[in-house]
Coordinates of C-alpha atoms in Angstrom, one line a residue:
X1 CA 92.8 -20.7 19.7
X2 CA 94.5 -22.8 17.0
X3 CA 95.0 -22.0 13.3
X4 CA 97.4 -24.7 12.5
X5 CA 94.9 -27.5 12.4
X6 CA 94.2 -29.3 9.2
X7 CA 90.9 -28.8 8.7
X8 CA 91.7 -30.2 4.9
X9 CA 90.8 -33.5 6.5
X10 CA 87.1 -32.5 7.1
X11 CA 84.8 -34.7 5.2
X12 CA 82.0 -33.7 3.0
X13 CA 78.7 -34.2 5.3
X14 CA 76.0 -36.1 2.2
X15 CA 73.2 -35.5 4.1
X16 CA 74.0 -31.7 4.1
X17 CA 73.9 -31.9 0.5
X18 CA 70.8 -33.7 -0.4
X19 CA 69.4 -31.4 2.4
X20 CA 70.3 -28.5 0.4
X21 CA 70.5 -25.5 3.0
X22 CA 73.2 -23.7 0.5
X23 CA 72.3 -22.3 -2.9
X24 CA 73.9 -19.5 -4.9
X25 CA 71.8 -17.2 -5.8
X26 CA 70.5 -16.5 -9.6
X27 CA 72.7 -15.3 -12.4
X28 CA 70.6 -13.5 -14.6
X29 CA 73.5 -13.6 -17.8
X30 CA 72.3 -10.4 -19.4
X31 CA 71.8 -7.0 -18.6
X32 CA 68.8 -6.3 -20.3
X33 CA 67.1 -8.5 -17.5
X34 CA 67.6 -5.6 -15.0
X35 CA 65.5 -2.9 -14.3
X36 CA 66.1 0.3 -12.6
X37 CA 63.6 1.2 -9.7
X38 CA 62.3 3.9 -12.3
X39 CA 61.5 1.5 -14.8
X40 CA 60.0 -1.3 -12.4
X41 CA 57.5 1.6 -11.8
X42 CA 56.7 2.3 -15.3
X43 CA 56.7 -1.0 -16.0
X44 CA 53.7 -2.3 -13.4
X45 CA 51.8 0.7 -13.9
X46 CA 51.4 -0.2 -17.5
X47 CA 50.4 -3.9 -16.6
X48 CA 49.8 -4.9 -13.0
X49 CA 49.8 -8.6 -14.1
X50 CA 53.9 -7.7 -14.7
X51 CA 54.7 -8.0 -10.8
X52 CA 53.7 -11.6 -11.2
X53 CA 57.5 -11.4 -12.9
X54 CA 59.4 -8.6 -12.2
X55 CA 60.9 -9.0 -8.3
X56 CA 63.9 -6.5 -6.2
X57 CA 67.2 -8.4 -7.0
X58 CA 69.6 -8.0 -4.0
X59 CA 73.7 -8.2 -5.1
X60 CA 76.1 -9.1 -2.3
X61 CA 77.3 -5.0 -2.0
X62 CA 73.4 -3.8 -1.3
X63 CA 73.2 -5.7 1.8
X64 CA 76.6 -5.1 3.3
X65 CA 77.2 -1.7 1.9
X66 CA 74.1 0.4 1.4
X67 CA 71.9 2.3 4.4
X68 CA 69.3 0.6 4.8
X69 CA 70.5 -2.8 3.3
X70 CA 68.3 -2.5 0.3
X71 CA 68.0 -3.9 -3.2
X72 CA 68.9 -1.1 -5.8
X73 CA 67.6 -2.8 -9.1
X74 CA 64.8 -5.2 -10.4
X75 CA 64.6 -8.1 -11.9
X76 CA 62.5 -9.6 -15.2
X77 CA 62.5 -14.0 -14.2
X78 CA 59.9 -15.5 -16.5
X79 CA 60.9 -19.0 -14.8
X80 CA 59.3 -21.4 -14.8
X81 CA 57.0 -20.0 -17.3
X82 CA 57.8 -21.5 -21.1
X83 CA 58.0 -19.9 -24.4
X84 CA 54.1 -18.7 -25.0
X85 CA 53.4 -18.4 -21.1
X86 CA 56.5 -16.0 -20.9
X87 CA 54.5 -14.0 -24.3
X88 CA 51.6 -13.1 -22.3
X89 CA 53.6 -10.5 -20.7
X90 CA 53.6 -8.8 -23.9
X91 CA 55.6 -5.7 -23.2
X92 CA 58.2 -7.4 -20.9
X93 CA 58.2 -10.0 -23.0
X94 CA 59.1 -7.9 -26.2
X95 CA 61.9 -6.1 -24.0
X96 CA 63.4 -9.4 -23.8
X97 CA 63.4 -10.7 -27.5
X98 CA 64.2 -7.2 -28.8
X99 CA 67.7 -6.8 -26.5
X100 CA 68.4 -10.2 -25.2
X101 CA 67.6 -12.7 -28.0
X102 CA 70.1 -11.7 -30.8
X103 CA 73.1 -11.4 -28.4
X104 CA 72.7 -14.9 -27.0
X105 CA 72.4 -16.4 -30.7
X106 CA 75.7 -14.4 -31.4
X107 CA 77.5 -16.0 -28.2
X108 CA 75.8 -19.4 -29.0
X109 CA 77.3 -19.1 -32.6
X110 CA 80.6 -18.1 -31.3
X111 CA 80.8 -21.2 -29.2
X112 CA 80.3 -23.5 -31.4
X113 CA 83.0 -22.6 -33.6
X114 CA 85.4 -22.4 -30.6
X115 CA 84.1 -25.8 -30.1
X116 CA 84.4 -26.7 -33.5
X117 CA 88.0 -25.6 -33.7
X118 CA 89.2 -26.9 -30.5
X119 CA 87.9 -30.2 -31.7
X120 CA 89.8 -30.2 -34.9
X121 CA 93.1 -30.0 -32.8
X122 CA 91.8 -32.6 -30.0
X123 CA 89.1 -34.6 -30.9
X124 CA 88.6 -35.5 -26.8
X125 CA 89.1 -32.1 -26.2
X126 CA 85.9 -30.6 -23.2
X127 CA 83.7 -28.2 -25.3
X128 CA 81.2 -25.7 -23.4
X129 CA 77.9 -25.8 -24.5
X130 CA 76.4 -22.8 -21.6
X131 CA 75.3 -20.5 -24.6
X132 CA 73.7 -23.2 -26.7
X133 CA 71.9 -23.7 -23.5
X134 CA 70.8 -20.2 -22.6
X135 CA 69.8 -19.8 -26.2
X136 CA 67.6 -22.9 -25.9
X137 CA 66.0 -21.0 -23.1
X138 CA 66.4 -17.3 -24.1
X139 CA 63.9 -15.9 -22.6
X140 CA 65.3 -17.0 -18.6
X141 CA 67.8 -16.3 -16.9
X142 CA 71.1 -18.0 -17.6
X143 CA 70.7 -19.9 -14.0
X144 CA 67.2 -18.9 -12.5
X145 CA 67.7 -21.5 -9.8
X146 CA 65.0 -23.1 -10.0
X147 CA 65.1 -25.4 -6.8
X148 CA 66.2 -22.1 -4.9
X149 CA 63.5 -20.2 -6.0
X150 CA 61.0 -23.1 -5.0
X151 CA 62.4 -23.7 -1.5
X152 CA 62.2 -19.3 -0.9
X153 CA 58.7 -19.7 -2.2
X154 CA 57.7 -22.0 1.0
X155 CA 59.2 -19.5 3.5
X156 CA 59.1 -16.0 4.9
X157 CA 62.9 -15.2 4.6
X158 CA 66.0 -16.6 4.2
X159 CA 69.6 -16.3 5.3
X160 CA 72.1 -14.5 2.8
X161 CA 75.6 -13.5 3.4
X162 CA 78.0 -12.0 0.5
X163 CA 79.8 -14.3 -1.2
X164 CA 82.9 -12.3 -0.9
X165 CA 83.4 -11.0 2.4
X166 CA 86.4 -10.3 4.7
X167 CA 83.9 -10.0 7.8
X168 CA 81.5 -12.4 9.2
X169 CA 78.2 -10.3 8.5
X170 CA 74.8 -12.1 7.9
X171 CA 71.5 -11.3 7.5
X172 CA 67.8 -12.2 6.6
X173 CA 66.2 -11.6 3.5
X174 CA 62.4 -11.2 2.5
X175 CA 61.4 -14.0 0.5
X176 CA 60.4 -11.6 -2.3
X177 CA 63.4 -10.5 -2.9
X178 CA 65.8 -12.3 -5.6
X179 CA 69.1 -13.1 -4.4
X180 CA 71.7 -12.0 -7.2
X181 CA 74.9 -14.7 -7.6
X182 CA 77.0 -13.1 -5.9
X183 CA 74.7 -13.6 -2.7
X184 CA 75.1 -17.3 -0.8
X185 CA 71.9 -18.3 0.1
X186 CA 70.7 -20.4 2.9
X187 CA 66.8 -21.1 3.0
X188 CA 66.4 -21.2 6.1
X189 CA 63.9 -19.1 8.4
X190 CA 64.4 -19.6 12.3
X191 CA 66.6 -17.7 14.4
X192 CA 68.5 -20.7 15.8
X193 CA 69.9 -21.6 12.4
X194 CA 71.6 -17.9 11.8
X195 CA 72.5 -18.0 15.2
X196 CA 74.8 -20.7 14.7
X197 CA 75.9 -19.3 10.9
X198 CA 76.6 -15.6 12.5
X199 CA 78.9 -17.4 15.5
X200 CA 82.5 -17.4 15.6
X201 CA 82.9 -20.8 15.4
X202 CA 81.2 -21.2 11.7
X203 CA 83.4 -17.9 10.8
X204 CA 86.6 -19.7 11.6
X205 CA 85.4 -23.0 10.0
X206 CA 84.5 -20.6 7.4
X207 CA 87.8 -18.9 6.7
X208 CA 90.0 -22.2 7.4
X209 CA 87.9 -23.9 4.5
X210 CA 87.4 -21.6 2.0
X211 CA 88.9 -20.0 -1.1
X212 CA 90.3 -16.5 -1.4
X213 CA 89.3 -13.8 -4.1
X214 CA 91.7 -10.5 -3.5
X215 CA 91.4 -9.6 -0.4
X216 CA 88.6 -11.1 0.8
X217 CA 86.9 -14.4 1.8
X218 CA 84.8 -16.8 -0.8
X219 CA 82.0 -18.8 1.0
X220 CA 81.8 -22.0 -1.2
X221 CA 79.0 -24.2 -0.3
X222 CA 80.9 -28.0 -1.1
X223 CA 84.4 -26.7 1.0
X224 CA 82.7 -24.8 3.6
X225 CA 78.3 -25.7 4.5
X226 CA 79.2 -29.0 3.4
X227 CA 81.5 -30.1 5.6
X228 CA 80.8 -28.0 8.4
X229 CA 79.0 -30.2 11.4
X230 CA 75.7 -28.8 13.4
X231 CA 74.7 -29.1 17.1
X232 CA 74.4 -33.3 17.2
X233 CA 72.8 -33.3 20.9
X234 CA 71.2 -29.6 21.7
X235 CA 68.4 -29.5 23.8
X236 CA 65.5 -26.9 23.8
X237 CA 66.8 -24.7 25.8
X238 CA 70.2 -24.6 24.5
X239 CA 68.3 -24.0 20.8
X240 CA 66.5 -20.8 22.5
X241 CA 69.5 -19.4 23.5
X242 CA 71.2 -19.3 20.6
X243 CA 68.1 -18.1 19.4
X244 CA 67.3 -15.4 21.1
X245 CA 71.2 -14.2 21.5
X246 CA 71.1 -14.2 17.5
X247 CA 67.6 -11.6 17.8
X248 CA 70.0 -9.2 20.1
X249 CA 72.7 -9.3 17.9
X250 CA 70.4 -8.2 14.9
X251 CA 68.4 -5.7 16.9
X252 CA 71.7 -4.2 18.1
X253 CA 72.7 -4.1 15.1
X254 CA 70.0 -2.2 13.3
X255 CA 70.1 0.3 16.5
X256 CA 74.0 1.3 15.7
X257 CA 72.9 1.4 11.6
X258 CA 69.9 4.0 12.5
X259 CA 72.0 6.3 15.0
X260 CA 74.7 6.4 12.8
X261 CA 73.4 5.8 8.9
X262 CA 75.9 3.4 8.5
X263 CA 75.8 0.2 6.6
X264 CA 76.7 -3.6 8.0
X265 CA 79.9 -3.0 6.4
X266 CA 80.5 0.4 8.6
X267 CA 79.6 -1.7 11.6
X268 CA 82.5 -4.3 10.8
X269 CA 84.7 -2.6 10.1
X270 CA 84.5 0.3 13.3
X271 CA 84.1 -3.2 15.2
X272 CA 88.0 -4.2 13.8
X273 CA 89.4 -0.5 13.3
X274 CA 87.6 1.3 16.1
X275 CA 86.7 -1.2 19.1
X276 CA 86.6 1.0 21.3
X277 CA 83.9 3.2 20.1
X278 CA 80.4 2.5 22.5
X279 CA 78.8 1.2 19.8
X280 CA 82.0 -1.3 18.7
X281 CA 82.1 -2.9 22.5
X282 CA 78.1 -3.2 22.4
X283 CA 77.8 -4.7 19.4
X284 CA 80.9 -7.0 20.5
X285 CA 79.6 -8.0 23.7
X286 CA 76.5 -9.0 22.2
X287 CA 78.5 -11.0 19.7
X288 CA 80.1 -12.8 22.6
X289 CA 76.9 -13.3 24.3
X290 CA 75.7 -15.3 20.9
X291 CA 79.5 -17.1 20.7
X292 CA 78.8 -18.5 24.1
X293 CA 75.7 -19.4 23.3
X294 CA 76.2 -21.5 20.2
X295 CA 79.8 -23.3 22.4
X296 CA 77.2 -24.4 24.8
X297 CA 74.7 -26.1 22.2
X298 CA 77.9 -27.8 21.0
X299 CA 79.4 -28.7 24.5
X300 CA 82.1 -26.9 23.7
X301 CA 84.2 -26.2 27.0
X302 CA 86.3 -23.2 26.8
X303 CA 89.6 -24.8 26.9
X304 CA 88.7 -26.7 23.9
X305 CA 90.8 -25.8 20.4
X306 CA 87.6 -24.6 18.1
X307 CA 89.4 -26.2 15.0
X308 CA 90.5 -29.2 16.2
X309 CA 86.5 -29.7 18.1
X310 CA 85.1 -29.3 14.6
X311 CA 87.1 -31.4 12.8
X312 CA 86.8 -33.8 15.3
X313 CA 82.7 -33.4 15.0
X314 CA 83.1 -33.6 11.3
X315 CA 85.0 -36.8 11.4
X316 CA 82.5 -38.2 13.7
X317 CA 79.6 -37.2 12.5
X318 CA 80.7 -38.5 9.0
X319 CA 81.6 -42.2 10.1
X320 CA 77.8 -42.0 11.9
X321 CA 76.4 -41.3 8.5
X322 CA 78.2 -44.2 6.9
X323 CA 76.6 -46.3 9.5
X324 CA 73.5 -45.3 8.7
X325 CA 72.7 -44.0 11.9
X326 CA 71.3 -40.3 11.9
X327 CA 72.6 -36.9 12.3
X328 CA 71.6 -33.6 12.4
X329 CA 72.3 -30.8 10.1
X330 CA 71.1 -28.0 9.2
X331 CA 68.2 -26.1 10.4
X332 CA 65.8 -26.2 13.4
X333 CA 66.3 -30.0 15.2
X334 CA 63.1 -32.7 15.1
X335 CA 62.7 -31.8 19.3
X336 CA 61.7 -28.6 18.2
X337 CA 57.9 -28.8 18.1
X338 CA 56.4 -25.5 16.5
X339 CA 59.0 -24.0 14.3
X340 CA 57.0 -20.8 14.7
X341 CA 58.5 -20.1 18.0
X342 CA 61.9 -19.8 16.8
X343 CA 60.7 -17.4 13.5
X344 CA 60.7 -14.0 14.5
X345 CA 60.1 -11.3 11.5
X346 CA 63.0 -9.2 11.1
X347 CA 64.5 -8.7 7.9
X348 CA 65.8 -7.0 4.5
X349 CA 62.5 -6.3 3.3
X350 CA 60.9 -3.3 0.3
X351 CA 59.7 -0.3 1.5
X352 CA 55.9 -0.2 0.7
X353 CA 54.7 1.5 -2.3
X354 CA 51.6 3.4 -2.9

């Protein structure tokens, strides 16, 4: 395997981007938006109608570092509700204006006169104007994400990984649960599409075209999802074994988590530090099984360079666009005919409560 290629000359894949398969996740700007698990309770019990806008808000660290991967706070989203639909919820509502409201007209004020002095010195100087905007909007989130939040609405669960990361790791999400912005986000549902996210192959792309933060990894959707190139010719049975390889890896993976009560994190990092522990050379023989998988929906012999077949598929499938001739990208191909078959129900999900 090769890490000298240039993968710098991978080119941005358009039709990836108006597809939109990759979405950070919402940045709620304010503390006071957050709820403890405590509160969430007291909270609904006053006021059923408040579930219609309080939802579990998942942060990178509870899914890769907490047994079972579970959100540990809630979150208050009025979007897309405006001013006096948002007042209805009276007591949620009130919690907002009483803590949130004054703080963003302070950091609104103290913009403008950085704004106001930087323009004294430089009349072309770049002003921000973020807090005049969450002002405008106080009552929602600074980003709610709103196109995010509409595409989660239309499906059962979604793919999330932490944005931050030095391990490949993974996983689905229940719909109802908010992804925090430190979460990437990929809306997608089947099995075939994390199957080919979890693989080796996306993990190299992914490290070879991303930035750094400390130690770790920083999945960035324009460097990384948008120029990474999809299965152009799989057939069906190529698509169902990736499929069902990426179902064993998960279910493996939940059987090492519940014999051990350790987190996805754990798992890594035993499977780096400790591979020779049964449950390491399971859970990495399983991993292989999905690897070869995903090399065969490409056509990926095994004396290939992984890079340099990438780029090269990147390249290509870039000029193809330009023609006007179509590709494939993200998500279950058009040969698949019922979706449904390739949607199993596994996932990060809230306990039920009485």
């Amino acid at each position: 395997m090769s890490a000298n290629i240039d993968v710098i000359q991978a080119k941005r894949i358009i039709a990836n981007i108006n597809s939109k398969c990759c979405y950070q996740g919402q940045t709620h700007g304010h503390e006071d938006f957050l709820l403890t698990p405590a509160q969430y309770l007291e909270l609904t019990q006053q006021s059923f109608l408040n579930k219609e806008v309080i939802f579990p808000y998942l942060t990178g660290d509870d899914l890769v570092s907490t047994f079972p991967p579970l959100p540990k706070r809630y979150i208050i989203d009025f979007h897309p509700r405006n001013l006096e639909q948002a007042s209805q919820y009276k007591t949620l509502f009130k919690r907002v204006k009483d803590r949130i409201l004054s703080d963003r007209e302070k950091a609104a004020k103290e913009e403008s006169k950085r704004n106001q002095d930087l323009l004294k010195n430089n009349p072309k100087a770049r002003v921000n104007r973020h807090h005049k905007n969450f002002l405008t909007k106080w009552w929602l989130l600074s980003y709610p994400r709103p196109e995010l939040i509409e595409k989660l609405s239309r499906i059962p669960r979604y793919i999330g990984c932490s944005r931050v990361s030095k391990r490949p790791i993974f996983e689905f999400i229940d719909s109802n649960i908010r992804p925090s912005d430190v979460v990437q986000v990929f809306p997608l549902a089947d099995d075939y599409s994390f199957g080919i996210l979890q693989s080796d192959l996306h993990w190299l792309w992914f490290t070879k075209r991303c930035s750094t933060l400390g130690s770790g990894f920083r999945y960035t959707s324009d460097s990384v999802f948008d120029t990474f190139p999809f299965p152009q010719n799989p057939t069906i049975e190529q698509i169902r074994n990736v499929a069902d390889a990426a179902v064993q890896v998960r279910q493996i993976r939940r059987q090492i988590m519940a014999k051990n009560q350790w987190s996805l994190r754990e798992i890594y990092r035993n499977l780096t530090d400790k591979p020779d522990l049964e449950d390491s050379q399971l859970l990495q023989q399983t991993q292989l099984n999905l690897d070869n998988a995903v090399r065969s929906v490409y056509g990926m012999s095994s004396n290939k360079d992984p890079l340099q077949f990438l780029l090269n598929l990147n390249l290509e499938v870039t000029e193809k666009e330009a023609r006007g001739e179509p590709i494939l990208t993200a998500g279950l191909p058009a040969i698949i005919s019922d979706p449904h078959n390739f949607i199993t129900n596994d996932c990060v999900k809230m306990p039920l409560q009485s």
